[in-house]
Amino acid sequence: MASTPAAAADICWGTSKKTNRRCANKSKVAEPGSLPTCHQHRDQLLRPGICQYMVDPKSGARCKRLFHFDPPPPHLELCPDHVDTPQGPCFFLRLPVELRMEIFKYLLPAGLTVTSPPVGSRALQRINEFLPLLLTSKQIGAEARDYLYGSTTFHLELSQKGATIGDRYLYRPRGAEERGDPERGIVKDLDLRQQLDFSCVKNYNLEIIVQNANHLDGWSEEVEMYDLRDSVSAILPYLARARHLHRLIVRVVFCRFDCWTPSQALENLKLITQPLTTALRNTTTPILEPPWKGSGNTYINCSSAADVPPPWKTQLFGPLVPTTDPHFLTYQTFFQNAVASALAVPPKSPIARMFSTFKNVYLEGAAHMRHVLPSGAANYLHRARVARESADADAFFAARNDYVKQWNTHLEASYSELARVNALVFGMFGEDVVTSAPSPWDAAASVAARSVATSLALQQLASPPLEEMPLLCGNGAGNGADEGDFCGGAHYGGIVAAHGDGATWLAAGYHPWGVDHQA
């Protein structure tokens, strides 16, 4: 309740019943807790108010004008001149948190899903209307953000083209030619990585769409499955940022793979979803659906069978593996227990770390010789990742050494071409003649100086430093040498194949200019 002003106003605050206007008589009576009135209107007990509008923010001076405070609190105590410029505490924050969350539901109903629908989605429109609330104040913004992320499900769609949420890219696979630009392949205006607070997300729908493209030349089913597995691994750092991940529903849709047996479908389901079990923890409600049959069409709002869930983006035609299959139920239980577990994420295996290093080397080298590298299942990187998943060190080393052998062949061909060009340069200097010579002595000196300069130039051109363009080689050691210990001398040009009993030379190298060197 506002306190009575120290000095009463001279004019009566009462209202004439005949004219409905304020009385013009002088005030005579000042009842405690009421505005001063004349004797005629002493029965009108009006609540006083002192305007709290801050006139000078620097000094903190307030208006302090006496006025009739109607209606009473929780409205701000402002006079009619300052009622349109409210200042003071926010009474919304005095409500319990539960009531504030109920008020938020009127602005943004719970259960909305951010997906990749046609233009004009009502869900996105409601979210856009809710976003200005985040800028109200620090506390209200934090509560509104928590409600927004907690009541909204983000539909993450992953396919050969990459991962998207609401038509915005989270990840797109890059080829070897794009290794130098991490932003290439992602339209920056549609890049979601800096636009979404992944730590606040609480609900994900992960839909992995696998398309059968056997009509394309060079397409390999095995390579396609491993590519999608790598894409799942690429988005894991973003999913793992969630501090309180409540629900994760994983759905894998295989389009035009009707010839598969249930065991084949289950094995590919395990291959694609297994990375999720190694990187995600503390999820309250993880759900793994059986592998579904799907079509290549999108934005279909109906299903052809009554026992399938409603489609997210791709139409479903039934499960590839029965939901009661014991093998699927075993893996489903393992998947859900692993993702919901509170155990620490296991460290990467040694072969996984070696694969990461080899992948970086492969992408660097493939940019220079991508036209001669094998494709499909014979690709060196694919062979290495298959060996990584099966923990087959011998197969991994074999794939890596085959790549090194291909790289050495490429280097030797490049050096031979450089030597041919250097021979042309040498021939160019041989055509030099002396156009004028004042005396035999001056001519001889000029020819000698030119000969020395030419020899130095040819020495630099025809014999480039070996450390600038090294061939990958082994260390030349005998049994027991480490397979990863490469020496810096390019003149060996050998390749080491690692086996359990030591190192074996696979190829004896030679200098590209025909000079043999011995270890």
Coordinates of N, CA, C and O in Angstrom, one line a residue, residues 354-516:
M354 N 44.6 -44.7 -35.6 CA 45.4 -44.8 -36.8 C 44.6 -44.5 -38.0 O 45.1 -43.9 -39.0
F355 N 43.3 -44.9 -38.0 CA 42.5 -44.6 -39.1 C 42.3 -43.1 -39.3 O 42.3 -42.6 -40.4
S356 N 42.1 -42.4 -38.2 CA 41.9 -41.0 -38.3 C 43.1 -40.3 -38.9 O 43.0 -39.4 -39.8
T357 N 44.3 -40.7 -38.5 CA 45.5 -40.2 -39.1 C 45.6 -40.5 -40.6 O 45.9 -39.7 -41.5
F358 N 45.3 -41.8 -40.9 CA 45.4 -42.2 -42.3 C 44.3 -41.5 -43.2 O 44.6 -41.1 -44.3
K359 N 43.2 -41.2 -42.6 CA 42.2 -40.5 -43.4 C 42.6 -39.1 -43.8 O 42.4 -38.7 -44.9
N360 N 43.3 -38.4 -42.8 CA 43.8 -37.1 -43.2 C 44.8 -37.1 -44.3 O 44.8 -36.3 -45.2
V361 N 45.7 -38.1 -44.2 CA 46.8 -38.3 -45.2 C 46.1 -38.7 -46.5 O 46.5 -38.2 -47.6
Y362 N 45.1 -39.5 -46.5 CA 44.5 -40.0 -47.7 C 43.8 -38.8 -48.4 O 43.9 -38.6 -49.7
L363 N 43.1 -38.0 -47.7 CA 42.4 -36.8 -48.3 C 43.4 -35.8 -48.9 O 43.1 -35.2 -49.9
E364 N 44.5 -35.6 -48.2 CA 45.5 -34.7 -48.8 C 46.1 -35.3 -50.1 O 46.2 -34.6 -51.1
G365 N 46.4 -36.6 -50.1 CA 47.0 -37.2 -51.3 C 46.0 -37.4 -52.4 O 46.3 -37.2 -53.6
A366 N 44.7 -37.7 -52.0 CA 43.7 -37.9 -53.0 C 43.4 -36.7 -53.9 O 42.9 -36.8 -55.0
A367 N 43.6 -35.5 -53.3 CA 43.4 -34.3 -54.0 C 44.3 -34.2 -55.2 O 44.0 -33.5 -56.2
H368 N 45.5 -34.8 -55.2 CA 46.5 -34.8 -56.2 C 46.3 -35.9 -57.2 O 46.8 -35.8 -58.4
M369 N 45.7 -37.0 -56.8 CA 45.7 -38.2 -57.7 C 44.3 -38.9 -57.7 O 44.3 -40.1 -57.7
R370 N 43.3 -38.1 -57.5 CA 42.0 -38.7 -57.4 C 41.5 -39.4 -58.6 O 40.6 -40.2 -58.6
H371 N 42.1 -39.1 -59.8 CA 41.7 -39.7 -61.0 C 42.3 -41.1 -61.2 O 41.8 -41.9 -62.1
V372 N 43.3 -41.5 -60.4 CA 43.9 -42.8 -60.5 C 43.6 -43.7 -59.3 O 44.0 -44.9 -59.3
L373 N 42.9 -43.2 -58.3 CA 42.5 -44.0 -57.2 C 41.4 -44.9 -57.5 O 40.5 -44.6 -58.2
P374 N 41.4 -46.1 -57.0 CA 40.3 -47.1 -57.2 C 39.0 -46.5 -56.4 O 39.1 -45.8 -55.4
S375 N 37.9 -46.9 -56.9 CA 36.6 -46.5 -56.4 C 35.9 -47.7 -55.8 O 36.2 -48.9 -56.0
G376 N 34.7 -47.4 -55.2 CA 33.9 -48.5 -54.7 C 34.5 -49.2 -53.5 O 35.3 -48.7 -52.7
A377 N 34.3 -50.5 -53.4 CA 34.8 -51.3 -52.3 C 36.3 -51.5 -52.4 O 36.9 -51.8 -51.4
A378 N 36.9 -51.2 -53.5 CA 38.4 -51.4 -53.6 C 39.1 -50.1 -53.2 O 40.3 -50.1 -53.1
N379 N 38.4 -49.1 -52.8 CA 39.0 -47.8 -52.4 C 39.8 -48.0 -51.1 O 39.4 -48.8 -50.2
Y380 N 41.0 -47.4 -51.1 CA 41.9 -47.7 -49.9 C 41.2 -47.2 -48.6 O 41.3 -47.9 -47.6
L381 N 40.6 -46.0 -48.6 CA 40.0 -45.5 -47.4 C 38.8 -46.4 -47.0 O 38.7 -46.7 -45.8
H382 N 38.1 -46.9 -47.9 CA 37.0 -47.8 -47.5 C 37.5 -49.1 -47.0 O 37.0 -49.6 -46.0
R383 N 38.5 -49.7 -47.6 CA 39.1 -50.9 -47.0 C 39.6 -50.7 -45.6 O 39.5 -51.5 -44.8
A384 N 40.2 -49.5 -45.4 CA 40.8 -49.2 -44.1 C 39.6 -49.1 -43.0 O 39.8 -49.5 -41.9
R385 N 38.5 -48.5 -43.4 CA 37.5 -48.3 -42.4 C 36.7 -49.6 -42.1 O 36.2 -49.9 -41.0
V386 N 36.7 -50.5 -43.1 CA 36.1 -51.8 -42.9 C 37.0 -52.6 -41.9 O 36.5 -53.3 -41.0
A387 N 38.3 -52.5 -42.1 CA 39.3 -53.1 -41.2 C 39.2 -52.5 -39.8 O 39.3 -53.2 -38.8
R388 N 38.9 -51.2 -39.8 CA 38.7 -50.6 -38.5 C 37.6 -51.1 -37.7 O 37.7 -51.4 -36.5
E389 N 36.4 -51.3 -38.4 CA 35.3 -51.9 -37.7 C 35.4 -53.3 -37.2 O 34.9 -53.7 -36.2
S390 N 36.2 -54.1 -38.0 CA 36.4 -55.5 -37.6 C 37.7 -55.6 -36.8 O 38.0 -56.8 -36.4
A391 N 38.4 -54.5 -36.5 CA 39.6 -54.6 -35.7 C 40.6 -55.5 -36.3 O 41.4 -56.2 -35.6
D392 N 40.7 -55.5 -37.6 CA 41.7 -56.3 -38.4 C 42.9 -55.5 -38.7 O 42.9 -54.7 -39.7
A393 N 43.9 -55.6 -37.9 CA 45.1 -54.7 -38.1 C 45.8 -55.1 -39.4 O 46.3 -54.2 -40.1
D394 N 45.9 -56.4 -39.8 CA 46.6 -56.8 -41.0 C 45.9 -56.2 -42.2 O 46.6 -55.7 -43.1
A395 N 44.6 -56.2 -42.3 CA 43.8 -55.7 -43.4 C 44.0 -54.2 -43.4 O 44.1 -53.6 -44.5
F396 N 44.1 -53.5 -42.3 CA 44.2 -52.1 -42.3 C 45.6 -51.7 -42.8 O 45.7 -50.8 -43.6
F397 N 46.7 -52.4 -42.3 CA 48.0 -52.1 -42.8 C 48.1 -52.4 -44.3 O 48.8 -51.7 -45.1
A398 N 47.5 -53.4 -44.8 CA 47.5 -53.8 -46.2 C 46.9 -52.7 -47.0 O 47.5 -52.2 -48.1
A399 N 45.7 -52.1 -46.6 CA 45.1 -51.0 -47.4 C 46.0 -49.8 -47.3 O 46.1 -49.1 -48.3
R400 N 46.5 -49.5 -46.2 CA 47.4 -48.3 -46.1 C 48.6 -48.4 -46.9 O 49.0 -47.5 -47.6
N401 N 49.3 -49.6 -46.9 CA 50.5 -49.8 -47.7 C 50.2 -49.7 -49.2 O 51.0 -49.3 -50.0
D402 N 49.0 -50.2 -49.6 CA 48.7 -50.1 -51.0 C 48.5 -48.7 -51.4 O 48.9 -48.3 -52.5
Y403 N 47.9 -47.9 -50.5 CA 47.8 -46.5 -50.8 C 49.2 -45.8 -50.9 O 49.5 -45.0 -51.8
V404 N 50.1 -46.2 -50.0 CA 51.5 -45.6 -50.1 C 52.2 -46.0 -51.4 O 52.9 -45.2 -52.0
K405 N 52.0 -47.3 -51.8 CA 52.6 -47.7 -53.0 C 52.0 -46.9 -54.2 O 52.8 -46.5 -55.1
Q406 N 50.7 -46.6 -54.2 CA 50.1 -45.8 -55.2 C 50.7 -44.4 -55.2 O 50.9 -43.8 -56.2
W407 N 50.9 -43.9 -54.0 CA 51.5 -42.5 -53.9 C 52.9 -42.5 -54.4 O 53.3 -41.5 -55.1
N408 N 53.7 -43.5 -54.1 CA 55.1 -43.5 -54.6 C 55.1 -43.6 -56.1 O 55.9 -42.9 -56.8
T409 N 54.2 -44.4 -56.7 CA 54.1 -44.4 -58.2 C 53.8 -43.1 -58.7 O 54.3 -42.7 -59.8
H410 N 52.9 -42.4 -58.1 CA 52.5 -41.0 -58.5 C 53.7 -40.1 -58.4 O 53.9 -39.3 -59.3
L411 N 54.4 -40.2 -57.3 CA 55.6 -39.3 -57.2 C 56.6 -39.6 -58.2 O 57.2 -38.7 -58.8
E412 N 56.9 -40.9 -58.5 CA 57.9 -41.2 -59.5 C 57.5 -40.7 -60.9 O 58.4 -40.2 -61.6
A413 N 56.2 -40.8 -61.2 CA 55.8 -40.3 -62.5 C 55.9 -38.8 -62.6 O 56.3 -38.2 -63.6
S414 N 55.6 -38.2 -61.4 CA 55.8 -36.7 -61.4 C 57.2 -36.3 -61.5 O 57.6 -35.3 -62.3
Y415 N 58.1 -37.0 -60.8 CA 59.5 -36.7 -60.9 C 60.1 -36.9 -62.3 O 60.9 -36.2 -62.9
S416 N 59.6 -38.0 -63.0 CA 60.1 -38.3 -64.3 C 59.6 -37.1 -65.3 O 60.4 -36.7 -66.2
E417 N 58.4 -36.6 -65.1 CA 58.0 -35.5 -65.9 C 58.8 -34.3 -65.7 O 59.2 -33.5 -66.6
L418 N 59.2 -34.1 -64.4 CA 60.0 -32.9 -64.1 C 61.4 -33.1 -64.7 O 62.0 -32.1 -65.2
A419 N 61.9 -34.3 -64.7 CA 63.2 -34.5 -65.3 C 63.2 -34.2 -66.8 O 64.1 -33.7 -67.4
R420 N 62.1 -34.6 -67.4 CA 62.0 -34.4 -68.9 C 62.0 -32.9 -69.2 O 62.6 -32.4 -70.1
V421 N 61.2 -32.1 -68.3 CA 61.2 -30.7 -68.5 C 62.5 -30.1 -68.2 O 63.0 -29.1 -68.9
N422 N 63.3 -30.6 -67.2 CA 64.6 -30.1 -66.9 C 65.5 -30.3 -68.1 O 66.4 -29.5 -68.4
A423 N 65.4 -31.4 -68.8 CA 66.2 -31.7 -70.0 C 66.0 -30.6 -71.1 O 66.9 -30.2 -71.7
L424 N 64.7 -30.2 -71.2 CA 64.4 -29.2 -72.2 C 65.0 -27.9 -71.7 O 65.5 -27.1 -72.6
V425 N 65.0 -27.6 -70.4 CA 65.7 -26.4 -69.9 C 67.2 -26.4 -70.2 O 67.8 -25.4 -70.6
F426 N 67.8 -27.6 -70.0 CA 69.2 -27.7 -70.3 C 69.5 -27.5 -71.8 O 70.5 -26.8 -72.1
G427 N 68.6 -28.0 -72.6 CA 68.8 -27.8 -74.1 C 68.7 -26.3 -74.4 O 69.3 -25.8 -75.3
M428 N 67.8 -25.6 -73.7 CA 67.6 -24.2 -74.0 C 68.9 -23.4 -73.7 O 69.3 -22.6 -74.5
F429 N 69.6 -23.7 -72.6 CA 70.9 -23.1 -72.3 C 71.9 -23.4 -73.3 O 72.8 -22.6 -73.5
G430 N 71.9 -24.6 -73.9 CA 72.9 -25.0 -74.8 C 72.8 -24.2 -76.1 O 73.8 -24.3 -76.9
E431 N 71.7 -23.6 -76.4 CA 71.6 -22.8 -77.6 C 72.1 -21.4 -77.4 O 72.0 -20.6 -78.4
D432 N 72.6 -21.0 -76.2 CA 73.0 -19.7 -76.0 C 74.3 -19.4 -76.9 O 75.2 -20.3 -77.0
V433 N 74.4 -18.2 -77.5 CA 75.6 -17.8 -78.3 C 76.0 -16.4 -77.8 O 75.2 -15.7 -77.3
V434 N 77.3 -16.1 -78.1 CA 77.8 -14.7 -77.7 C 77.6 -13.8 -79.0 O 78.1 -14.1 -80.0
T435 N 76.8 -12.8 -78.8 CA 76.4 -12.0 -79.9 C 77.5 -11.0 -80.3 O 77.7 -10.6 -81.4
S436 N 78.3 -10.5 -79.3 CA 79.4 -9.5 -79.5 C 80.5 -9.8 -78.5 O 80.2 -10.1 -77.4
A437 N 81.7 -9.6 -79.0 CA 82.9 -9.8 -78.1 C 83.9 -8.7 -78.5 O 84.5 -8.8 -79.5
P438 N 84.2 -7.7 -77.6 CA 85.1 -6.7 -77.9 C 86.6 -7.2 -78.1 O 87.3 -6.8 -78.9
S439 N 86.9 -8.3 -77.3 CA 88.2 -8.8 -77.5 C 88.2 -10.3 -77.1 O 87.2 -10.8 -76.5
P440 N 89.1 -11.1 -77.6 CA 89.1 -12.6 -77.2 C 89.1 -12.8 -75.7 O 88.5 -13.7 -75.2
W441 N 89.9 -11.9 -75.0 CA 89.9 -12.1 -73.5 C 88.5 -11.9 -72.9 O 88.1 -12.6 -72.1
D442 N 87.9 -10.8 -73.3 CA 86.5 -10.5 -72.8 C 85.5 -11.6 -73.2 O 84.7 -11.9 -72.4
A443 N 85.7 -12.1 -74.4 CA 84.7 -13.1 -74.8 C 84.9 -14.4 -74.0 O 83.9 -15.0 -73.6
A444 N 86.2 -14.8 -73.8 CA 86.4 -16.0 -73.0 C 85.9 -15.8 -71.5 O 85.3 -16.7 -71.0
A445 N 86.1 -14.6 -71.0 CA 85.6 -14.4 -69.6 C 84.1 -14.4 -69.5 O 83.5 -14.9 -68.6
S446 N 83.5 -13.8 -70.6 CA 82.0 -13.8 -70.6 C 81.5 -15.2 -70.7 O 80.5 -15.6 -70.0
V447 N 82.1 -16.0 -71.6 CA 81.6 -17.4 -71.7 C 81.8 -18.2 -70.5 O 81.0 -19.0 -70.0
A448 N 83.0 -18.0 -69.8 CA 83.2 -18.7 -68.5 C 82.2 -18.3 -67.4 O 81.7 -19.2 -66.7
A449 N 81.9 -17.0 -67.3 CA 81.0 -16.6 -66.3 C 79.6 -17.2 -66.6 O 78.9 -17.6 -65.7
R450 N 79.2 -17.2 -67.9 CA 77.9 -17.7 -68.3 C 77.8 -19.2 -68.0 O 76.8 -19.7 -67.6
S451 N 79.0 -19.9 -68.2 CA 79.0 -21.3 -68.0 C 78.8 -21.6 -66.5 O 78.1 -22.6 -66.2
V452 N 79.5 -20.9 -65.7 CA 79.3 -21.1 -64.2 C 77.9 -20.8 -63.8 O 77.3 -21.6 -63.0
A453 N 77.3 -19.7 -64.3 CA 75.9 -19.4 -63.9 C 75.0 -20.5 -64.4 O 74.0 -20.9 -63.7
T454 N 75.2 -21.0 -65.6 CA 74.3 -22.0 -66.2 C 74.5 -23.3 -65.4 O 73.5 -24.0 -65.1
S455 N 75.7 -23.6 -65.0 CA 75.9 -24.9 -64.2 C 75.1 -24.8 -62.9 O 74.5 -25.8 -62.4
L456 N 75.2 -23.6 -62.2 CA 74.5 -23.5 -61.0 C 73.0 -23.6 -61.1 O 72.3 -24.2 -60.3
A457 N 72.5 -23.0 -62.2 CA 71.1 -23.0 -62.5 C 70.6 -24.4 -62.8 O 69.6 -24.9 -62.3
L458 N 71.4 -25.2 -63.6 CA 71.0 -26.5 -63.9 C 71.1 -27.4 -62.7 O 70.3 -28.4 -62.5
Q459 N 72.1 -27.1 -61.8 CA 72.2 -28.0 -60.6 C 71.0 -27.8 -59.7 O 70.5 -28.8 -59.1
Q460 N 70.4 -26.6 -59.6 CA 69.2 -26.4 -58.8 C 68.0 -26.9 -59.5 O 67.1 -27.5 -58.9
L461 N 67.9 -26.9 -60.9 CA 66.8 -27.3 -61.6 C 66.7 -28.9 -61.7 O 65.7 -29.5 -61.4
A462 N 67.9 -29.4 -62.0 CA 67.9 -30.9 -62.3 C 68.0 -31.7 -61.1 O 67.8 -32.9 -61.1
S463 N 68.4 -31.1 -60.0 CA 68.5 -31.9 -58.7 C 67.8 -31.2 -57.6 O 68.5 -30.5 -56.8
P464 N 66.5 -31.2 -57.6 CA 65.8 -30.6 -56.4 C 66.1 -31.3 -55.1 O 66.4 -32.5 -55.1
P465 N 66.1 -30.5 -54.0 CA 66.4 -31.1 -52.7 C 65.4 -32.3 -52.5 O 64.2 -32.1 -52.6
L466 N 65.9 -33.4 -52.0 CA 65.1 -34.6 -51.8 C 64.1 -34.3 -50.7 O 63.0 -34.9 -50.7
E467 N 64.5 -33.5 -49.7 CA 63.6 -33.4 -48.6 C 62.4 -32.5 -48.9 O 61.4 -32.5 -48.2
E468 N 62.4 -31.8 -50.1 CA 61.3 -31.1 -50.5 C 60.2 -31.9 -51.1 O 59.0 -31.6 -51.0
M469 N 60.6 -33.0 -51.8 CA 59.6 -33.9 -52.4 C 60.0 -35.4 -52.1 O 60.5 -36.1 -52.9
P470 N 59.7 -35.8 -50.8 CA 60.2 -37.1 -50.4 C 59.2 -38.2 -50.9 O 58.0 -38.0 -51.0
L471 N 59.8 -39.3 -51.2 CA 59.0 -40.5 -51.4 C 58.8 -41.2 -50.0 O 59.7 -41.2 -49.2
L472 N 57.6 -41.7 -49.8 CA 57.3 -42.5 -48.6 C 58.1 -43.8 -48.6 O 58.1 -44.5 -49.6
C473 N 58.8 -44.0 -47.6 CA 59.7 -45.2 -47.6 C 59.8 -45.8 -46.2 O 59.4 -45.2 -45.2
G474 N 60.3 -47.0 -46.1 CA 60.5 -47.6 -44.8 C 61.8 -47.2 -44.3 O 62.7 -46.6 -44.9
N475 N 62.1 -47.6 -43.0 CA 63.3 -47.2 -42.4 C 64.5 -48.2 -42.7 O 65.6 -47.9 -42.3
G476 N 64.2 -49.2 -43.5 CA 65.3 -50.1 -43.9 C 65.8 -51.0 -42.8 O 66.8 -51.7 -43.0
A477 N 65.1 -51.0 -41.7 CA 65.6 -51.8 -40.6 C 65.2 -53.3 -40.8 O 64.4 -53.6 -41.7
G478 N 65.8 -54.2 -40.1 CA 65.5 -55.6 -40.2 C 64.2 -55.9 -39.4 O 63.3 -55.1 -39.2
N479 N 64.2 -57.2 -39.0 CA 63.0 -57.6 -38.2 C 62.9 -56.8 -37.0 O 63.8 -56.5 -36.3
G480 N 61.6 -56.6 -36.6 CA 61.3 -55.9 -35.4 C 61.2 -54.4 -35.6 O 60.9 -53.7 -34.7
A481 N 61.3 -53.9 -36.8 CA 61.2 -52.4 -37.1 C 59.7 -52.1 -37.0 O 58.8 -52.8 -37.4
D482 N 59.4 -50.9 -36.5 CA 58.1 -50.4 -36.4 C 57.5 -50.1 -37.7 O 58.1 -49.4 -38.5
E483 N 56.3 -50.5 -38.0 CA 55.7 -50.3 -39.3 C 55.4 -48.9 -39.6 O 55.3 -48.5 -40.7
G484 N 55.3 -48.0 -38.6 CA 55.0 -46.7 -38.8 C 56.2 -45.8 -38.8 O 56.0 -44.6 -38.9
D485 N 57.4 -46.3 -38.7 CA 58.6 -45.5 -38.6 C 59.1 -45.3 -40.0 O 59.9 -46.1 -40.6
F486 N 58.8 -44.2 -40.6 CA 59.2 -43.8 -42.0 C 60.4 -42.9 -41.8 O 60.5 -42.0 -41.0
C487 N 61.4 -43.1 -42.7 CA 62.6 -42.3 -42.7 C 62.4 -41.1 -43.5 O 61.5 -41.0 -44.4
G488 N 63.3 -40.1 -43.4 CA 63.1 -38.9 -44.2 C 63.8 -39.0 -45.6 O 63.7 -38.1 -46.4
G489 N 64.6 -40.0 -45.9 CA 65.3 -40.0 -47.1 C 64.4 -40.5 -48.3 O 63.8 -41.6 -48.2
A490 N 64.3 -39.7 -49.3 CA 63.4 -40.0 -50.4 C 64.0 -41.0 -51.4 O 63.3 -41.5 -52.3
H491 N 65.3 -41.2 -51.2 CA 66.0 -42.0 -52.3 C 65.8 -43.5 -52.1 O 66.2 -44.2 -53.0
Y492 N 65.1 -43.9 -51.1 CA 64.9 -45.4 -51.0 C 63.6 -45.8 -51.7 O 63.6 -46.7 -52.5
G493 N 62.5 -45.0 -51.5 CA 61.3 -45.3 -52.3 C 60.7 -46.6 -52.0 O 59.9 -47.1 -52.8
G494 N 60.9 -47.2 -50.8 CA 60.4 -48.5 -50.5 C 59.1 -48.4 -49.7 O 58.8 -47.3 -49.2
I495 N 58.4 -49.5 -49.6 CA 57.2 -49.5 -48.8 C 57.2 -50.6 -47.8 O 57.7 -51.7 -48.1
V496 N 56.8 -50.4 -46.6 CA 56.9 -51.3 -45.6 C 55.5 -51.9 -45.3 O 54.5 -51.2 -45.2
A497 N 55.4 -53.2 -45.3 CA 54.2 -53.9 -44.9 C 54.4 -54.5 -43.5 O 55.3 -55.2 -43.3
A498 N 53.5 -54.1 -42.6 CA 53.7 -54.5 -41.2 C 53.0 -55.9 -41.0 O 51.9 -56.1 -41.4
H499 N 53.8 -56.8 -40.4 CA 53.3 -58.1 -40.1 C 53.7 -58.4 -38.6 O 54.5 -57.6 -38.0
G500 N 53.2 -59.5 -38.1 CA 53.6 -59.8 -36.8 C 55.0 -60.1 -36.6 O 55.6 -59.9 -35.5
D501 N 55.7 -60.6 -37.6 CA 57.1 -61.0 -37.4 C 58.1 -59.9 -37.9 O 59.3 -60.1 -38.0
G502 N 57.6 -58.7 -38.2 CA 58.6 -57.6 -38.5 C 58.2 -56.9 -39.7 O 57.1 -57.0 -40.2
A503 N 59.1 -56.2 -40.3 CA 58.9 -55.4 -41.5 C 59.5 -56.0 -42.8 O 60.5 -56.6 -42.7
T504 N 58.7 -56.0 -43.8 CA 59.2 -56.6 -45.1 C 59.1 -55.6 -46.2 O 58.1 -54.9 -46.3
W505 N 60.1 -55.4 -47.0 CA 60.1 -54.5 -48.1 C 59.2 -55.0 -49.2 O 59.4 -56.2 -49.7
L506 N 58.2 -54.2 -49.6 CA 57.4 -54.7 -50.7 C 57.9 -54.2 -52.1 O 57.6 -54.8 -53.1
A507 N 58.6 -53.1 -52.1 CA 59.1 -52.6 -53.4 C 60.4 -51.9 -53.1 O 60.5 -51.1 -52.2
A508 N 61.4 -52.2 -53.9 CA 62.7 -51.5 -53.8 C 62.6 -50.3 -54.7 O 62.3 -50.4 -55.9
G509 N 62.9 -49.1 -54.1 CA 62.7 -47.9 -54.9 C 63.9 -47.5 -55.7 O 65.0 -48.2 -55.6
Y510 N 63.8 -46.5 -56.5 CA 64.9 -46.0 -57.3 C 64.7 -44.6 -57.5 O 63.6 -44.0 -57.4
H511 N 65.8 -43.9 -57.7 CA 65.7 -42.4 -57.9 C 65.1 -42.1 -59.2 O 65.4 -42.8 -60.2
P512 N 64.2 -41.1 -59.3 CA 63.6 -40.8 -60.5 C 64.5 -40.4 -61.7 O 64.1 -40.5 -62.8
W513 N 65.7 -40.1 -61.3 CA 66.7 -39.7 -62.4 C 67.6 -40.9 -62.7 O 68.6 -40.7 -63.3
G514 N 67.3 -42.1 -62.2 CA 68.0 -43.3 -62.6 C 69.2 -43.6 -61.8 O 70.0 -44.5 -62.1
V515 N 69.4 -42.9 -60.6 CA 70.5 -43.2 -59.7 C 70.1 -44.1 -58.6 O 69.2 -43.8 -57.9
D516 N 70.6 -45.3 -58.5 CA 70.3 -46.3 -57.5 C 71.0 -45.9 -56.2 O 72.1 -45.5 -56.2

